[in-house]
Short mmCIF file of C-alpha atoms in Angstrom, two decimals:
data_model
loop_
_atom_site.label_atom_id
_atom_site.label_comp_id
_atom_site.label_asym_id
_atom_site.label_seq_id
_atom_site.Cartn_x
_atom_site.Cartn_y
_atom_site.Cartn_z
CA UNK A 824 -1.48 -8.32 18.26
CA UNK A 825 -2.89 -5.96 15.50
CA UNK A 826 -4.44 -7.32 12.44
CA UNK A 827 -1.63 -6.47 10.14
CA UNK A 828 1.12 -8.25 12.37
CA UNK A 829 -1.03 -11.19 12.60
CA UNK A 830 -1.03 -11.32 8.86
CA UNK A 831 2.39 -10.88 8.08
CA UNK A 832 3.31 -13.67 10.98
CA UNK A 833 1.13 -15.90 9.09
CA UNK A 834 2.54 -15.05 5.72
CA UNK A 835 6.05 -15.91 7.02
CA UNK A 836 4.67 -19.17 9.05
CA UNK A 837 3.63 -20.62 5.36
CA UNK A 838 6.51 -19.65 3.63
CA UNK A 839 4.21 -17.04 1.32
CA UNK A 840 4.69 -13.85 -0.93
CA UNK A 841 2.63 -11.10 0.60
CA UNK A 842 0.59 -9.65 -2.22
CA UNK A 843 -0.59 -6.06 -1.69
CA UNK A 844 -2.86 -4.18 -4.48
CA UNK A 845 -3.81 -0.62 -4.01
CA UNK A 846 -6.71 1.48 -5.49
CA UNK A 847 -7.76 4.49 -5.12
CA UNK A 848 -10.86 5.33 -3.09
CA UNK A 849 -13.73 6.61 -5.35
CA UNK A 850 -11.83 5.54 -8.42
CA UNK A 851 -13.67 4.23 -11.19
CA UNK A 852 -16.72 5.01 -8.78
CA UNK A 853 -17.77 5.99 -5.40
CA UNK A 854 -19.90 3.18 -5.65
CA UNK A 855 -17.67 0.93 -6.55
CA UNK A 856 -14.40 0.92 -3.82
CA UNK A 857 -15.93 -1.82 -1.10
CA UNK A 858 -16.71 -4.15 -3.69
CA UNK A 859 -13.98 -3.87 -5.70
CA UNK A 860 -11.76 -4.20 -2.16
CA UNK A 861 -13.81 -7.45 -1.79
CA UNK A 862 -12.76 -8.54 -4.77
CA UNK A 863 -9.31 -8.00 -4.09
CA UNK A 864 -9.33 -9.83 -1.02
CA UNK A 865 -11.35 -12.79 -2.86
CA UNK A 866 -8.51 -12.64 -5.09
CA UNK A 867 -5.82 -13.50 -2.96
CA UNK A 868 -5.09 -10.02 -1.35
CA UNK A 869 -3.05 -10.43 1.58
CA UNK A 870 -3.21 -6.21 2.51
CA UNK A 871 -5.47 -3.83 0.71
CA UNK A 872 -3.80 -0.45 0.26
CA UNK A 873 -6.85 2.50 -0.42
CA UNK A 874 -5.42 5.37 -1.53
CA UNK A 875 -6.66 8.79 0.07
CA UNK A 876 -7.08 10.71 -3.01
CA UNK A 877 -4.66 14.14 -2.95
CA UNK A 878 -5.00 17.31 -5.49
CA UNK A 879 -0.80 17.01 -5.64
CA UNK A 880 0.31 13.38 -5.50
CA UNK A 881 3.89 13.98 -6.26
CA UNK A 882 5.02 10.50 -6.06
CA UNK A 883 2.21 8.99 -8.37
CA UNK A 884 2.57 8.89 -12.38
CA UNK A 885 0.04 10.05 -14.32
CA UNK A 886 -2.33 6.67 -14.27
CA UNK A 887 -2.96 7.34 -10.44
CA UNK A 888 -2.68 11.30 -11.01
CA UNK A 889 -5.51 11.25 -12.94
CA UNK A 890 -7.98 8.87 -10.50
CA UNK A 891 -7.16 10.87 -7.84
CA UNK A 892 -8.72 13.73 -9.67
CA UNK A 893 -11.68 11.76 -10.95
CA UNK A 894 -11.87 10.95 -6.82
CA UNK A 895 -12.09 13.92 -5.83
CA UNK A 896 -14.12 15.62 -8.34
CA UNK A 897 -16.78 12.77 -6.83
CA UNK A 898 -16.46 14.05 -3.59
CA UNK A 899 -13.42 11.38 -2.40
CA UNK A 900 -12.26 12.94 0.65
CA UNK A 901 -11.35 11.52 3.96
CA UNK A 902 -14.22 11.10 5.75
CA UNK A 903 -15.30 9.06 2.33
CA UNK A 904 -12.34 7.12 2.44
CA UNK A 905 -12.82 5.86 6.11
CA UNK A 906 -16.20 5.18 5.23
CA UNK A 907 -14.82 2.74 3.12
CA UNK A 908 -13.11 0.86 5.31
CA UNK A 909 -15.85 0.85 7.65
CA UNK A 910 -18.37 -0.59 4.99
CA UNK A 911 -15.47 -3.34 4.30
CA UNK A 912 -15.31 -4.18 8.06
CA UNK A 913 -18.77 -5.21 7.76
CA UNK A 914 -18.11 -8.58 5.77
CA UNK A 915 -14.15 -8.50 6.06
CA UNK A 916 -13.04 -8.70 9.40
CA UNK A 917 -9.46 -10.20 8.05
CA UNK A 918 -7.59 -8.40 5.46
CA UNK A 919 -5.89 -5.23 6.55
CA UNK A 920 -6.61 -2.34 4.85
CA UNK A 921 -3.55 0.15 5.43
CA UNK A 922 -4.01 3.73 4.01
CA UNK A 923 -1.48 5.56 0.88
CA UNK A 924 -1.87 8.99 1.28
CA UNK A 925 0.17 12.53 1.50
CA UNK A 926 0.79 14.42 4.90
CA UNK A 927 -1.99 17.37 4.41
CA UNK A 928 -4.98 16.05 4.80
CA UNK A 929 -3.50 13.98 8.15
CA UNK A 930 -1.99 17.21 9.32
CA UNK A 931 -5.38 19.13 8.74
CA UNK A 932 -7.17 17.09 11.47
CA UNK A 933 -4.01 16.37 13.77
CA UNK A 934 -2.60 13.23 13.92
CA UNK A 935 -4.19 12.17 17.04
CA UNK A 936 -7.46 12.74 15.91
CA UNK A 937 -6.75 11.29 12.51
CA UNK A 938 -5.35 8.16 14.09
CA UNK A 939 -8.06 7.73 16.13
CA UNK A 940 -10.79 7.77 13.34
CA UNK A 941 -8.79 5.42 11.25
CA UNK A 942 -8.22 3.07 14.03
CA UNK A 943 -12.40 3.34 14.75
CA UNK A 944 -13.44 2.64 11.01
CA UNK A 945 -11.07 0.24 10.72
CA UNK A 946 -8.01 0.90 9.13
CA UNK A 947 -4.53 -0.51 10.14
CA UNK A 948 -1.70 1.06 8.95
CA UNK A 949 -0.62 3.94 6.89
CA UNK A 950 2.04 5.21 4.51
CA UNK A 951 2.42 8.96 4.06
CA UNK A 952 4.91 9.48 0.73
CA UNK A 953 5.78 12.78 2.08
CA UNK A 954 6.30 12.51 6.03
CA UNK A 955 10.18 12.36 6.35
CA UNK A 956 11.57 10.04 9.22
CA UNK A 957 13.18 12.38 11.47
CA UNK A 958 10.09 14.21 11.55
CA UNK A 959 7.88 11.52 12.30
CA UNK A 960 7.47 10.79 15.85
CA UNK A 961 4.39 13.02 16.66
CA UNK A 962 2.78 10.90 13.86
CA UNK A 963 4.15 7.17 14.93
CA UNK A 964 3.45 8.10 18.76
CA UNK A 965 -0.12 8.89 17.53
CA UNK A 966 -1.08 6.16 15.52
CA UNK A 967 0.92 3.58 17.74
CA UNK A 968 -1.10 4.53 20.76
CA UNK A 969 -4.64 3.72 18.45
CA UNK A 970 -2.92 0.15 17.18
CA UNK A 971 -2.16 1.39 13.79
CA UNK A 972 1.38 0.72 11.93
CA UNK A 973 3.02 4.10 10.57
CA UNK A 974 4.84 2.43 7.13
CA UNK A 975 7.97 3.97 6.02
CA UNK A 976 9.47 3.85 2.57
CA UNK A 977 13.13 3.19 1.50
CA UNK A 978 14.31 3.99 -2.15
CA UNK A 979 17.01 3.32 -4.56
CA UNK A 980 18.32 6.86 -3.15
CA UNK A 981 18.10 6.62 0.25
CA UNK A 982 21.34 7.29 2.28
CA UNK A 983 22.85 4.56 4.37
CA UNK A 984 22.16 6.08 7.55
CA UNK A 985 18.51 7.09 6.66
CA UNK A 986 18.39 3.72 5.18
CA UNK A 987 19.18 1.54 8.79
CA UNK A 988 17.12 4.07 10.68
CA UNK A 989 14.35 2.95 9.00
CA UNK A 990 15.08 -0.47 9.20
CA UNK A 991 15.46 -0.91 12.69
CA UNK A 992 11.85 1.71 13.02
CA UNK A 993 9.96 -0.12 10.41
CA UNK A 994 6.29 -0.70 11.69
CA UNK A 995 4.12 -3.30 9.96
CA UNK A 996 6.67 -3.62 6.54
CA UNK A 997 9.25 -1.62 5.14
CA UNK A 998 8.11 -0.09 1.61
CA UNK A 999 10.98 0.00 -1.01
CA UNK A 1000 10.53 2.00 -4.12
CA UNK A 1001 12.67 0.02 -6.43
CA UNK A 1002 13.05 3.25 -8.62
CA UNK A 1003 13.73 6.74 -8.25
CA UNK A 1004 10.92 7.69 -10.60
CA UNK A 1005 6.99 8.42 -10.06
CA UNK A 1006 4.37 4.75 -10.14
CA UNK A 1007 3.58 3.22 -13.02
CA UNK A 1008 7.22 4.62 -15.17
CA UNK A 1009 8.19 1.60 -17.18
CA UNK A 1010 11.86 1.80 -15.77
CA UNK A 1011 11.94 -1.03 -13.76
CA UNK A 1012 15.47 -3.03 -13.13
CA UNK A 1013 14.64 -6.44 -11.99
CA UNK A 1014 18.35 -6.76 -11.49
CA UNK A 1015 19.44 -3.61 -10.15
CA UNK A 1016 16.24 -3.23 -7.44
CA UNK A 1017 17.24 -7.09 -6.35
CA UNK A 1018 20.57 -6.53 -5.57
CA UNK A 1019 18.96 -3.41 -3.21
CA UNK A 1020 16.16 -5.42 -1.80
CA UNK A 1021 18.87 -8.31 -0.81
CA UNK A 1022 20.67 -5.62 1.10
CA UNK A 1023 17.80 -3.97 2.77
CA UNK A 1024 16.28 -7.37 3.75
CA UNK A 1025 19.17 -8.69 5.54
CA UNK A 1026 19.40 -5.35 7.89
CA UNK A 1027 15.47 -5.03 8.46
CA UNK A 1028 13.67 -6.24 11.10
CA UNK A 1029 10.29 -6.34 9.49
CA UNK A 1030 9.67 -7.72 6.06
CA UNK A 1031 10.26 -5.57 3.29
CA UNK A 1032 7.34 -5.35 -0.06
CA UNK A 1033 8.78 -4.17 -3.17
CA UNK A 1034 6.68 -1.67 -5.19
CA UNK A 1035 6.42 0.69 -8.16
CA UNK A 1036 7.15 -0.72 -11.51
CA UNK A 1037 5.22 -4.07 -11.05
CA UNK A 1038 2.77 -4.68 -13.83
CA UNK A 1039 1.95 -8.27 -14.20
CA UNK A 1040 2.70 -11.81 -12.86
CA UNK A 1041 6.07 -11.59 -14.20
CA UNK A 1042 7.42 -8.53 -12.75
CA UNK A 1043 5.18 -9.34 -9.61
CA UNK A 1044 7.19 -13.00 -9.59
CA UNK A 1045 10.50 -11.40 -10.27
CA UNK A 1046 10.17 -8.92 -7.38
CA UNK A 1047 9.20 -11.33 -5.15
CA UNK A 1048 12.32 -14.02 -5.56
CA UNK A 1049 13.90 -10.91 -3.52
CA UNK A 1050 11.27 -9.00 -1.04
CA UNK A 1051 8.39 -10.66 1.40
CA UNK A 1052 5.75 -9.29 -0.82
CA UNK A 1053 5.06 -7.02 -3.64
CA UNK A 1054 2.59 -3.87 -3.77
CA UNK A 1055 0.68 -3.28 -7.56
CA UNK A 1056 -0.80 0.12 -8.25
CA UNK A 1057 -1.12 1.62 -11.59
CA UNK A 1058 -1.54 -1.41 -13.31
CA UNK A 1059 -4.58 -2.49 -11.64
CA UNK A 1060 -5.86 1.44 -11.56
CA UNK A 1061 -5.49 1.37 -15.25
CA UNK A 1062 -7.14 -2.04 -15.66
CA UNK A 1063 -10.19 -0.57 -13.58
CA UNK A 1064 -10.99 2.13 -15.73
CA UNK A 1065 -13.14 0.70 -18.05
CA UNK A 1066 -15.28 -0.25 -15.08
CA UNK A 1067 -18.54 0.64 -16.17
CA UNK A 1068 -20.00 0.12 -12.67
CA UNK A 1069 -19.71 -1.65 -9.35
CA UNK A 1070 -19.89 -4.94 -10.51
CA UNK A 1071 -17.80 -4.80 -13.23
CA UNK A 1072 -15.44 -2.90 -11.73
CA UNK A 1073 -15.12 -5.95 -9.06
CA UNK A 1074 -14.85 -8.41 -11.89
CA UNK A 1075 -12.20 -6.62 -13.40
CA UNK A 1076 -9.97 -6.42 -10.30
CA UNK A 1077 -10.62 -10.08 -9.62
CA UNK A 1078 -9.11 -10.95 -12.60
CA UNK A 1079 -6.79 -8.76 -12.62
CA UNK A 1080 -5.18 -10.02 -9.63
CA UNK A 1081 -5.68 -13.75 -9.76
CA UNK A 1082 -2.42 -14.37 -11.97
CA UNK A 1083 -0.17 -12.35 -9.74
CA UNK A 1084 -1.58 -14.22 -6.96
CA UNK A 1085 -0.81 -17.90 -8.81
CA UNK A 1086 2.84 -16.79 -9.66
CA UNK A 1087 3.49 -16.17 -6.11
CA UNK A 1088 2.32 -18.84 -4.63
CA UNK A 1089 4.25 -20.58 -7.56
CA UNK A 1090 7.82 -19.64 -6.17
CA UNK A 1091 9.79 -22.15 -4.38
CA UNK A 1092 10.04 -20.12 -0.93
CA UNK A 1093 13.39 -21.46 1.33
CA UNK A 1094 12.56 -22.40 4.55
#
């Protein structure tokens, strides 16, 4: 059993909210992506997503836009990235780490050999925004065959049929976007997205994290009363920022993450 399934069996065996920050890698810092990871997981991560920083993230609002260009301008790429992990693997054996990233720069290297150097460093699971399902096979044959989960994504938009192939394919969790909008737009419909998630949840087979739109404990705790877990991005890429180096950077996603962690564990979870 991979990492990531043995996490999200233990999540559901406790009756707990999965709670899933991402970051991108070499955002505020090079220096400062394992530790602020470790603070994440200190925090109450239950899955780590790193972002692989990309010149056109089209699904990403400006906040994550513009680290992804700070990333890169540092030198972020790939081979950075999985260095990452594989610095993280050295004191965190435990907390997956699954990858966010865009088609290209997987396609560039071949998905075999991409799989295969994720799997090495570490890494156990991606989500490519821009890989369509009926063109993913070559990818999910690839990464299956190194023990890594191939995430898919489900939005507000998504047609019915598209919508229960992916639930009966979904590897590791099922990522719904509970918008159709770019992260970090402050359009999110607590109401609307639950009724969706409600649906989805009773037709997948694997559980299903809510993300985009989640800012706070609040939203976080909102999400949550309808999806196994919920994913925070540009919040928490805005709140690093003003890291002004490693350290701080770590103490600012520690604290950043503590009170989302406390109002999920705060929900009454049926049995």
């Amino acid at each position: 059993m991979t990492r990531l399934q043995q996490r999200l069996d233990a999540l559901r065996s406790a009756g707990r909210k999965a709670l899933v920050p991402f970051v991108t890698a070499g955002d505020p810092s090079l220096a400062a992506t394992v530790p602020v990871m470790h603070a994440l997981a200190d925090a109450g991560a239950d899955v780590i997503e790193l972002g692989v920083p990309f010149s056109d993230p089209m699904a990403d609002g400006p906040v994550i836009q513009r680290s992804s260009e700070r990333a890169l301008l540092r030198g972020a790429g790939p081979r950075y990235v999985l260095d990452c992990v594989r610095v993280f693997r050295e004191r965190d054996a435990d907390t997956p780490v699954v990858l966010m990233g865009y088609l290209n720069p997987v396609e560039i290297r071949g998905a075999a050999t991409f799989a295969a150097d994720a799997a090495a460093a570490g890494v156990d699971g991606m989500l490519l925004v821009d890989l369509p399902p009926e063109e993913a096979d070559e990818y999910r044959a690839a990464f299956a065959h190194n023990g890594l989960a191939l995430i898919s994504l489900a939005s507000p938009t998504t047609p019915q049929a598209r919508l229960q192939r992916l639930c009966e394919q979904a590897d590791g969790y099922l990522y719904y976007v509970t918008y159709a909008g770019v992260t970090g737009a402050a359009q999110l419909d607590v109401g609307d997205a639950g009724r969706h998630l409600d649906e989805i949840r009773a037709m997948a087979k694997s559980p299903v994290f809510a993300g985009f739109g989640i800012r706070d404990a609040a939203s976080a705790a909102a999400m949550a009363e309808h999806a196994d877990g919920v994913v925070v991005g540009s919040a928490l890429v805005s709140a690093l920022e003003g890291g002004k180096d490693e350290a701080e950077s770590a103490v600012l996603a520690g604290a950043f993450l503590r009170p989302l962690r406390d109002a999920l564990d705060g929900l009454a979870v049926p049995a």
